mmCIF file with all atom_site columns, C-alpha atoms and ligand atoms in Angstrom:
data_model
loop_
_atom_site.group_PDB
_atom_site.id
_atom_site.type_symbol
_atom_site.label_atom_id
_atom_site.label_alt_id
_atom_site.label_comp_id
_atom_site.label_asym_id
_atom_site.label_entity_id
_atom_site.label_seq_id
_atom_site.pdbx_PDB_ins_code
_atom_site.Cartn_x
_atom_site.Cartn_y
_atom_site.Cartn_z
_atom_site.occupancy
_atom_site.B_iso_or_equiv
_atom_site.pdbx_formal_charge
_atom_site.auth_seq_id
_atom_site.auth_comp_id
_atom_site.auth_asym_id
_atom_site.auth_atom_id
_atom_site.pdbx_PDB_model_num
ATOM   1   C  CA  . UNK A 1 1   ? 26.071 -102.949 7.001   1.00 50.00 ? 183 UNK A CA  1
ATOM   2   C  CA  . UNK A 1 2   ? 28.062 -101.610 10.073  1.00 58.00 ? 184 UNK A CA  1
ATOM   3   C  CA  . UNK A 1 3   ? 31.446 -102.745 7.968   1.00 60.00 ? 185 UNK A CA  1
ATOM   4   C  CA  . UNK A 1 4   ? 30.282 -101.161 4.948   1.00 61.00 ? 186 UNK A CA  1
ATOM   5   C  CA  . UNK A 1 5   ? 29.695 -97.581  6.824   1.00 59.00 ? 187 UNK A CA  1
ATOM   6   C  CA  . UNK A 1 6   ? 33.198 -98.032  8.582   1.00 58.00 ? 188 UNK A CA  1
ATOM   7   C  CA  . UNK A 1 7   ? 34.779 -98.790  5.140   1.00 60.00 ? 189 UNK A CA  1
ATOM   8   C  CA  . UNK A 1 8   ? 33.092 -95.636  3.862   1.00 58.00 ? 190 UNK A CA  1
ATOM   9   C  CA  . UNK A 1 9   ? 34.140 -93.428  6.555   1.00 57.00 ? 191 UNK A CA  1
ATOM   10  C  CA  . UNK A 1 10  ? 37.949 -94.645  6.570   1.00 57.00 ? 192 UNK A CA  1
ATOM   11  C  CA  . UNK A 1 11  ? 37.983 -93.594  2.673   1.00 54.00 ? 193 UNK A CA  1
ATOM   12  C  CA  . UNK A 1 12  ? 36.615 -90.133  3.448   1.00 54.00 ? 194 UNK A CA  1
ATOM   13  C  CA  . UNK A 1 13  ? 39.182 -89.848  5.911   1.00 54.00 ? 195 UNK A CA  1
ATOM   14  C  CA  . UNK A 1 14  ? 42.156 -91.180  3.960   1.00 52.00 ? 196 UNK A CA  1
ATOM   15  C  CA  . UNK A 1 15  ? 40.756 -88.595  0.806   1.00 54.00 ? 197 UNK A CA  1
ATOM   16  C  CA  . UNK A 1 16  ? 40.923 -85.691  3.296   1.00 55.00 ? 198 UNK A CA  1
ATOM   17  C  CA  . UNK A 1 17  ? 44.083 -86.792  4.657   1.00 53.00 ? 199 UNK A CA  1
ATOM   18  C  CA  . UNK A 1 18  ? 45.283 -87.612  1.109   1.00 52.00 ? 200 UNK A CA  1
ATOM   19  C  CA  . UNK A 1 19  ? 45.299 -83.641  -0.351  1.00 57.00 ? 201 UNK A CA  1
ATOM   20  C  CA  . UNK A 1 20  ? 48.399 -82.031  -0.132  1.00 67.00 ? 202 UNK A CA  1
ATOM   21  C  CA  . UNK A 1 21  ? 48.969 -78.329  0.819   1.00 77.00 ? 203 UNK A CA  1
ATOM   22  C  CA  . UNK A 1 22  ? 46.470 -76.090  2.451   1.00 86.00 ? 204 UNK A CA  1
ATOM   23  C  CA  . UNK A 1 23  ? 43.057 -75.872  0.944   1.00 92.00 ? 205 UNK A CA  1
ATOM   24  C  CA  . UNK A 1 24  ? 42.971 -72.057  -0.628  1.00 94.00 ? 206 UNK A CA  1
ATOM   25  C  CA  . UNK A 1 25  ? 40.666 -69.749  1.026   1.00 96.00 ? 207 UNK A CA  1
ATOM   26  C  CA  . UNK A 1 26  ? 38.920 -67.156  -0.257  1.00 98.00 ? 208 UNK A CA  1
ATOM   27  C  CA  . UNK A 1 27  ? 39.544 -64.246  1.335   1.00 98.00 ? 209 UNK A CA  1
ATOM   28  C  CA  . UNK A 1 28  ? 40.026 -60.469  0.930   1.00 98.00 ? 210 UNK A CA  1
ATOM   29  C  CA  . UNK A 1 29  ? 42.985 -58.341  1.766   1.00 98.00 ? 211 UNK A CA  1
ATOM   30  C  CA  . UNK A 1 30  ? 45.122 -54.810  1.268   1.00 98.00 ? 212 UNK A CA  1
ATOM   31  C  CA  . UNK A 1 31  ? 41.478 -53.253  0.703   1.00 98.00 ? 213 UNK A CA  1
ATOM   32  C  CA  . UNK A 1 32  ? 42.261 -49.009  0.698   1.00 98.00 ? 214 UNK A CA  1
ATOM   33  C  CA  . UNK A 1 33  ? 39.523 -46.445  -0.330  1.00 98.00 ? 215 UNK A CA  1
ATOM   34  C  CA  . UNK A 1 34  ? 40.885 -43.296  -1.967  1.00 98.00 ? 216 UNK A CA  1
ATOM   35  C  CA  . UNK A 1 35  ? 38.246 -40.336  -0.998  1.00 97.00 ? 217 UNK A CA  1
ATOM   36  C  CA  . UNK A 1 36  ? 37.668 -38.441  -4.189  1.00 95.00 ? 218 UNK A CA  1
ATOM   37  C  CA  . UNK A 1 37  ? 38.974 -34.942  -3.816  1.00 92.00 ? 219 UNK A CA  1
ATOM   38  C  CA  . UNK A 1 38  ? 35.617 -33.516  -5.077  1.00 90.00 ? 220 UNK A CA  1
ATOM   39  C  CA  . UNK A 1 39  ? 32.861 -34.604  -2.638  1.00 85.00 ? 221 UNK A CA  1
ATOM   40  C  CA  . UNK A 1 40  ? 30.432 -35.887  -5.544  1.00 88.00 ? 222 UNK A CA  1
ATOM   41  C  CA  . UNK A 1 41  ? 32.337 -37.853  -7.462  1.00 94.00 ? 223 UNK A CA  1
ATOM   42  C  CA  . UNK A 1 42  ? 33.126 -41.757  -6.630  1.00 96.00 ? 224 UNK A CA  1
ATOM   43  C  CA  . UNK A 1 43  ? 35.895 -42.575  -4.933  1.00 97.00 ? 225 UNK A CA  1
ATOM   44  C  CA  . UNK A 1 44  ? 38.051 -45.707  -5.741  1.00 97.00 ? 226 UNK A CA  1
ATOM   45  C  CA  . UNK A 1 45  ? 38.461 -48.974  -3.772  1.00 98.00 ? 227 UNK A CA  1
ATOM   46  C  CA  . UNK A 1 46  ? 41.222 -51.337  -4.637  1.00 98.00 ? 228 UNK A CA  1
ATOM   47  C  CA  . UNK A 1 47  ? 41.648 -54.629  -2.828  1.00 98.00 ? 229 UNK A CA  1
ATOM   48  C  CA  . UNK A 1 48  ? 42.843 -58.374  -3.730  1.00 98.00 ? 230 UNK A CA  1
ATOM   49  C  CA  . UNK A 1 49  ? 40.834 -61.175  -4.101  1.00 98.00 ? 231 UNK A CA  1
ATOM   50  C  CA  . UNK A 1 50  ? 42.014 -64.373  -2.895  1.00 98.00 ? 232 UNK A CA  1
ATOM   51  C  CA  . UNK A 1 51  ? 40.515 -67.157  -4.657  1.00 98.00 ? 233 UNK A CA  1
ATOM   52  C  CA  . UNK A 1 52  ? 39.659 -70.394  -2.619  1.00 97.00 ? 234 UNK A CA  1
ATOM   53  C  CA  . UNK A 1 53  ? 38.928 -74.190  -3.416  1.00 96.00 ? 235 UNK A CA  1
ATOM   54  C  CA  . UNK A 1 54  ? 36.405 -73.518  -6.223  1.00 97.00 ? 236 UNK A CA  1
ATOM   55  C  CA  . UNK A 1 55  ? 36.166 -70.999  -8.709  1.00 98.00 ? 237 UNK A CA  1
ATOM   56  C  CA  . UNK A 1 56  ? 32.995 -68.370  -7.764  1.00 98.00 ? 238 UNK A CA  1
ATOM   57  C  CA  . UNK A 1 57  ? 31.789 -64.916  -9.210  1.00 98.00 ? 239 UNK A CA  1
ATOM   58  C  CA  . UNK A 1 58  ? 32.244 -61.950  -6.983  1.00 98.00 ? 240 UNK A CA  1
ATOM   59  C  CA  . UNK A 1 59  ? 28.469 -60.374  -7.540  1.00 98.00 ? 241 UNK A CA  1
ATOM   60  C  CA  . UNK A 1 60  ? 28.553 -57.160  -5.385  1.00 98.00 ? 242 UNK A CA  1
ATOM   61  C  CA  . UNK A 1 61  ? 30.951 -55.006  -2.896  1.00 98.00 ? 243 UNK A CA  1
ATOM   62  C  CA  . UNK A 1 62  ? 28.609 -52.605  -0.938  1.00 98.00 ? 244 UNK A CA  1
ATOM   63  C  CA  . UNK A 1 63  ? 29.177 -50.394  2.147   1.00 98.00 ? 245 UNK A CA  1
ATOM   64  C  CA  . UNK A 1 64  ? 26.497 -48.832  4.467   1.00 97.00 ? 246 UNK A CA  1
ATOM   65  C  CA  . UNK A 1 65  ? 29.028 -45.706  4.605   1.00 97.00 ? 247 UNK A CA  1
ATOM   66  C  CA  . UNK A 1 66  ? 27.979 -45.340  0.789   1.00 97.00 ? 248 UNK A CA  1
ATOM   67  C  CA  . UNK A 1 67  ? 25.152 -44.211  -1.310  1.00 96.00 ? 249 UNK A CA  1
ATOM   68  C  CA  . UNK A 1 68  ? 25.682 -46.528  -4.525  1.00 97.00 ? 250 UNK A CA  1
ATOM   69  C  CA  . UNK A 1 69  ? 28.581 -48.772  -5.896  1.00 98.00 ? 251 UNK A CA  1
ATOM   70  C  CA  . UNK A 1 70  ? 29.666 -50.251  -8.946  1.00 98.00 ? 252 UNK A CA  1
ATOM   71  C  CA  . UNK A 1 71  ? 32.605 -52.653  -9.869  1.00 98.00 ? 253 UNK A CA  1
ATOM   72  C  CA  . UNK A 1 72  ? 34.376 -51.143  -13.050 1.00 97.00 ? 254 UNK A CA  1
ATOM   73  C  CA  . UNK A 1 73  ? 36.791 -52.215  -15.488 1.00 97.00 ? 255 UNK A CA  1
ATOM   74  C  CA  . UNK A 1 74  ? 39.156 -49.945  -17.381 1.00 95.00 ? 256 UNK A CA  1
ATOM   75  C  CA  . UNK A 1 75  ? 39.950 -50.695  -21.358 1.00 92.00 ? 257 UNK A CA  1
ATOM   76  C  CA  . UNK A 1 76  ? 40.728 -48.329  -24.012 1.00 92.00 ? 258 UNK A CA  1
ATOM   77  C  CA  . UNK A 1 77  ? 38.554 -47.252  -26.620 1.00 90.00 ? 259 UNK A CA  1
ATOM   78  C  CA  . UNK A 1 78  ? 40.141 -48.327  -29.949 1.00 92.00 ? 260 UNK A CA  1
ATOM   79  C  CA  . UNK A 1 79  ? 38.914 -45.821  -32.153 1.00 93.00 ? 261 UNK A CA  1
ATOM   80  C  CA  . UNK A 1 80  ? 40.251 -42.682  -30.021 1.00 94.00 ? 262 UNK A CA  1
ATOM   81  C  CA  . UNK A 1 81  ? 42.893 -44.415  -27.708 1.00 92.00 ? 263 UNK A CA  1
ATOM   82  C  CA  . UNK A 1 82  ? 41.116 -43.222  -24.676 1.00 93.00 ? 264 UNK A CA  1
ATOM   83  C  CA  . UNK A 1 83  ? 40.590 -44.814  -21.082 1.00 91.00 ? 265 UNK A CA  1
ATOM   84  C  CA  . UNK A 1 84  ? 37.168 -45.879  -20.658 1.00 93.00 ? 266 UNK A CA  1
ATOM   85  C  CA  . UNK A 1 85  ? 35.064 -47.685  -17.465 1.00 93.00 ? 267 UNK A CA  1
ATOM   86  C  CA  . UNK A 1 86  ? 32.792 -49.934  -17.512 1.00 94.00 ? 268 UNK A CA  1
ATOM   87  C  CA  . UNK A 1 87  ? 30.627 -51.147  -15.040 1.00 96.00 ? 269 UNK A CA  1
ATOM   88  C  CA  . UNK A 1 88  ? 31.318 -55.760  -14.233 1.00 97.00 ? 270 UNK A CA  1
ATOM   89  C  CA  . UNK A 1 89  ? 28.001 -57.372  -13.337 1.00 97.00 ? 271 UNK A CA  1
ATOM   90  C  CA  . UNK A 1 90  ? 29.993 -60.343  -11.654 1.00 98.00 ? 272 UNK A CA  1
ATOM   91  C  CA  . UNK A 1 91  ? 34.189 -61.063  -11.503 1.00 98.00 ? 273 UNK A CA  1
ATOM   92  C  CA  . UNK A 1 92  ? 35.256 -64.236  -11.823 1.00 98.00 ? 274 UNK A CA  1
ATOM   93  C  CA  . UNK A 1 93  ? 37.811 -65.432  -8.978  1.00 98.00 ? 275 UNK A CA  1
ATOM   94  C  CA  . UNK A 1 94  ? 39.266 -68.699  -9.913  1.00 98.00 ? 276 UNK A CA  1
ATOM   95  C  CA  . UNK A 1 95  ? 40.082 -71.266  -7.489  1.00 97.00 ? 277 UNK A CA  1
ATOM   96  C  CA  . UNK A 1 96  ? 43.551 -70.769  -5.768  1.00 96.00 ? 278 UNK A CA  1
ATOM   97  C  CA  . UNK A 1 97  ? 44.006 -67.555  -7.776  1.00 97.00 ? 279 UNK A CA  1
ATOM   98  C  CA  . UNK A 1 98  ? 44.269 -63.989  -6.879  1.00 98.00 ? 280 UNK A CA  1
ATOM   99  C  CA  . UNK A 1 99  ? 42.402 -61.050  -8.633  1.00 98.00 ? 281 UNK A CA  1
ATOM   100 C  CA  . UNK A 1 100 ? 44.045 -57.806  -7.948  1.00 98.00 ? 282 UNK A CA  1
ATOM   101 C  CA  . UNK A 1 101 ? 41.129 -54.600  -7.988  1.00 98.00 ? 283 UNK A CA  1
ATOM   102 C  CA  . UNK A 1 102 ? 44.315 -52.221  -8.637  1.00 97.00 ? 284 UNK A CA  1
ATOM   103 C  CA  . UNK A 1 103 ? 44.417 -48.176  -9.994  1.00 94.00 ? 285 UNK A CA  1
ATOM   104 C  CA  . UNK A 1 104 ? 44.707 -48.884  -13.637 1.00 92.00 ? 286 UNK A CA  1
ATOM   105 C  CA  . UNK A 1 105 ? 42.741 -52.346  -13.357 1.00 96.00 ? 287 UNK A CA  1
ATOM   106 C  CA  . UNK A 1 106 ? 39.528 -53.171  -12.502 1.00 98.00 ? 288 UNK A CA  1
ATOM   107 C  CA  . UNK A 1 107 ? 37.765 -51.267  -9.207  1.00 98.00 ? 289 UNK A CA  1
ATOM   108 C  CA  . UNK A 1 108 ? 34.700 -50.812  -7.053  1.00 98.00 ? 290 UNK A CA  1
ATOM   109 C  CA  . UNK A 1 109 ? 33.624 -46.832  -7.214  1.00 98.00 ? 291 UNK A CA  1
ATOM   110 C  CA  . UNK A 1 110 ? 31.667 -45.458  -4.624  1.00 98.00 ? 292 UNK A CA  1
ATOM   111 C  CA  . UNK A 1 111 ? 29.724 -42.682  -4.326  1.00 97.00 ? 293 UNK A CA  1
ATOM   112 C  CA  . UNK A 1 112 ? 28.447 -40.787  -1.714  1.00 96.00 ? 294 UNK A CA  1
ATOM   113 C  CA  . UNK A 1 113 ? 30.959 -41.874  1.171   1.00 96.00 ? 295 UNK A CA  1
ATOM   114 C  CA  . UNK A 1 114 ? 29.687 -40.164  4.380   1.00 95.00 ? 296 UNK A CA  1
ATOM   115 C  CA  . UNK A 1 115 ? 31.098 -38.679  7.564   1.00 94.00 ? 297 UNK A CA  1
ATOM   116 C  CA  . UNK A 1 116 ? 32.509 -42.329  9.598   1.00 94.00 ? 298 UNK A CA  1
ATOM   117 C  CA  . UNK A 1 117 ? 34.667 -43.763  7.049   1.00 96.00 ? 299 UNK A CA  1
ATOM   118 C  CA  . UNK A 1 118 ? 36.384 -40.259  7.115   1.00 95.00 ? 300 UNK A CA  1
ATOM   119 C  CA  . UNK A 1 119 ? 36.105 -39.655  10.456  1.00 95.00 ? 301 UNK A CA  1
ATOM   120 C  CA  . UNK A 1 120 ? 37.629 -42.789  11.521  1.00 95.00 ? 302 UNK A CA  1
ATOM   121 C  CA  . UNK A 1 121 ? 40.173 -43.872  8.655   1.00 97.00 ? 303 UNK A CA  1
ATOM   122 C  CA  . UNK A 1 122 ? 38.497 -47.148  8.278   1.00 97.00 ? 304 UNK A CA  1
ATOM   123 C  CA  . UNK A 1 123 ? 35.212 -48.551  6.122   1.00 98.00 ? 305 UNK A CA  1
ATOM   124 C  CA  . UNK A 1 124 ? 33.271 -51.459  6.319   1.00 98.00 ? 306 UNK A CA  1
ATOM   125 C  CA  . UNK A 1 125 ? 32.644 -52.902  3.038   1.00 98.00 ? 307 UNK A CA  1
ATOM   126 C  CA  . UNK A 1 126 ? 30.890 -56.616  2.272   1.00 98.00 ? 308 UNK A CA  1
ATOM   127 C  CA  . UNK A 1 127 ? 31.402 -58.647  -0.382  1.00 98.00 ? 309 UNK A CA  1
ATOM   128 C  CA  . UNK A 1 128 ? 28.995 -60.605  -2.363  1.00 98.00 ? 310 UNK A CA  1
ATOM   129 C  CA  . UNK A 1 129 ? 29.886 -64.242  -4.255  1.00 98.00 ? 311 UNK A CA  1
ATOM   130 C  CA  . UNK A 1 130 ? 27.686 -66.731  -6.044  1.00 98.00 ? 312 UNK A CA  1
ATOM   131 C  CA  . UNK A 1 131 ? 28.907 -69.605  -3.721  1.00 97.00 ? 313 UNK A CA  1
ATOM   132 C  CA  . UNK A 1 132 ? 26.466 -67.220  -0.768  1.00 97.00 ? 314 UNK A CA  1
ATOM   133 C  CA  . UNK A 1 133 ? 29.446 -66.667  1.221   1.00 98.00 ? 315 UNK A CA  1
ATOM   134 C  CA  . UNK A 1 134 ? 29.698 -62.849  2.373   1.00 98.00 ? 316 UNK A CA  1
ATOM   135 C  CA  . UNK A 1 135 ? 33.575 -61.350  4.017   1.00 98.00 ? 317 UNK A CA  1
ATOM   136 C  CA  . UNK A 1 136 ? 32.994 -58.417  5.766   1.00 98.00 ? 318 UNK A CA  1
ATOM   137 C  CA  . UNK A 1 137 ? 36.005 -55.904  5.347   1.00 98.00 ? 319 UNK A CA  1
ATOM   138 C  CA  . UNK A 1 138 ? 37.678 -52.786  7.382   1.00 98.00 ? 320 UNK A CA  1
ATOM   139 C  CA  . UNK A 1 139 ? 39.842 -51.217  4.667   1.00 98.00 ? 321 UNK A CA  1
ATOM   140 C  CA  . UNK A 1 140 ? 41.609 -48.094  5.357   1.00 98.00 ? 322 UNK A CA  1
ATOM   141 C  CA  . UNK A 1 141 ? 40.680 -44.602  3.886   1.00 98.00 ? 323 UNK A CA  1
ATOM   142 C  CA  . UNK A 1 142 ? 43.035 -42.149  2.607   1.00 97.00 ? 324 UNK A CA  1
ATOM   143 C  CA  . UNK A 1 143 ? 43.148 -39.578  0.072   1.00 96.00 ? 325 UNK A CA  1
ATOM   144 C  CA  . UNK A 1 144 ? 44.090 -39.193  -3.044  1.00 94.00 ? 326 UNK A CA  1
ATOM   145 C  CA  . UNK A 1 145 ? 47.715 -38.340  -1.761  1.00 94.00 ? 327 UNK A CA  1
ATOM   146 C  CA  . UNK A 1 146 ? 47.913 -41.575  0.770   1.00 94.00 ? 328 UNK A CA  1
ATOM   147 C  CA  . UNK A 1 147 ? 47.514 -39.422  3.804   1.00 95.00 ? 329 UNK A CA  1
ATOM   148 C  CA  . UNK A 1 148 ? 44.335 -39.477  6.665   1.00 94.00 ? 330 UNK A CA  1
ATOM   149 C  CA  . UNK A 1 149 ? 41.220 -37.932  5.686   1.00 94.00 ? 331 UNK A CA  1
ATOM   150 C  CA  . UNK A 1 150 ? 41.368 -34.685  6.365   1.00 86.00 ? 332 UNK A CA  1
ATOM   151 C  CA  . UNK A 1 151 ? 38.522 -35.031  8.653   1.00 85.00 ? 333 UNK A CA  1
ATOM   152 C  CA  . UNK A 1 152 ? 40.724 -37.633  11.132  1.00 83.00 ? 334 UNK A CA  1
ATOM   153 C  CA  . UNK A 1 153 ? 43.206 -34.825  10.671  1.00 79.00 ? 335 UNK A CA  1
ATOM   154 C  CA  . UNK A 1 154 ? 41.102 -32.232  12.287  1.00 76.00 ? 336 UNK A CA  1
ATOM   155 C  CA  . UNK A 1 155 ? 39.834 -34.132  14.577  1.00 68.00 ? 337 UNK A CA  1
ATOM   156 C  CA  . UNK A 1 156 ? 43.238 -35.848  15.770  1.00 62.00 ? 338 UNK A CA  1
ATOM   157 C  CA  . UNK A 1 157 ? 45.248 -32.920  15.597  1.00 52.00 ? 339 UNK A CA  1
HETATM 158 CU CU1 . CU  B 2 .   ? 35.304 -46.570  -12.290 1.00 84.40 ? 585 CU  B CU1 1
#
């Protein structure tokens, strides 16, 4: 019995031993929000995926610095040839693989960004996948030009 439970524990080992490379992480980096120049509409938040050892759905990026967010993806409408959005329930992230959010590509809009994210030049965002694992975030805010908020401005300067 004791043999047998030694035997299975050296073959564990020797399999985790055995696989080469790192094991992929998911993670999330380069996450910027661009601050709408017109207070009520969304702003845009672009960030990479990182896909780790299994593939998972992302299901949700929120913020407490926001009112309401949606993931979006951008196609064009074949009759009339122009951009459309539409809102992603879940994104699939396959293992080892990296999903770029990306102006153009697919993107989480927020609305209703308040007063901290601008005032400091960072927001905290979490995101949601269907293995339950949640990353908290501090992407940088800029505007639509690349610069500070203006608020950060005003208050630096
Ligand atoms: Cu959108």
């Amino acid at each position: 019995m004791n043999r047998r439970l030694f035997a299975l524990g050296a073959t564990l080992a020797a399999l985790t031993l055995g696989s080469c490379g790192p094991t992929p992480q998911l993670k999330v980096k380069e996450a910027v929000l661009t601050l709408s120049p017109v207070d009520s509409n969304p702003s845009a938040f672009h960030f990479n995926v990182y896909g780790g050892p299994e593939d998972v759905y992302l299901l949700r990026v929120s913020s407490p610095s926001t009112i309401r967010t949606e993931m979006h993806d951008v196609g064009v409408d074949p009759k009339t040839g122009a951009v459309t959005m539409s809102p992603m329930d879940r994104v699939l992230i396959p293992a080892g693989e990296t999903v770029a959010f990306k102006k153009g590509g697919k993107h989480v809009m927020m609305w209703g960004v308040n007063l901290i994210p601008r005032k400091l030049g960072v927001i905290e965002a979490e995101f949601l996948f269907s293995n339950d694992v949640r990353i908290l975030v501090k992407a940088r805010v800029q505007e639509v030009d690349g610069t500070d908020p203006d608020e950060k401005k005003a208050i630096d300067g």
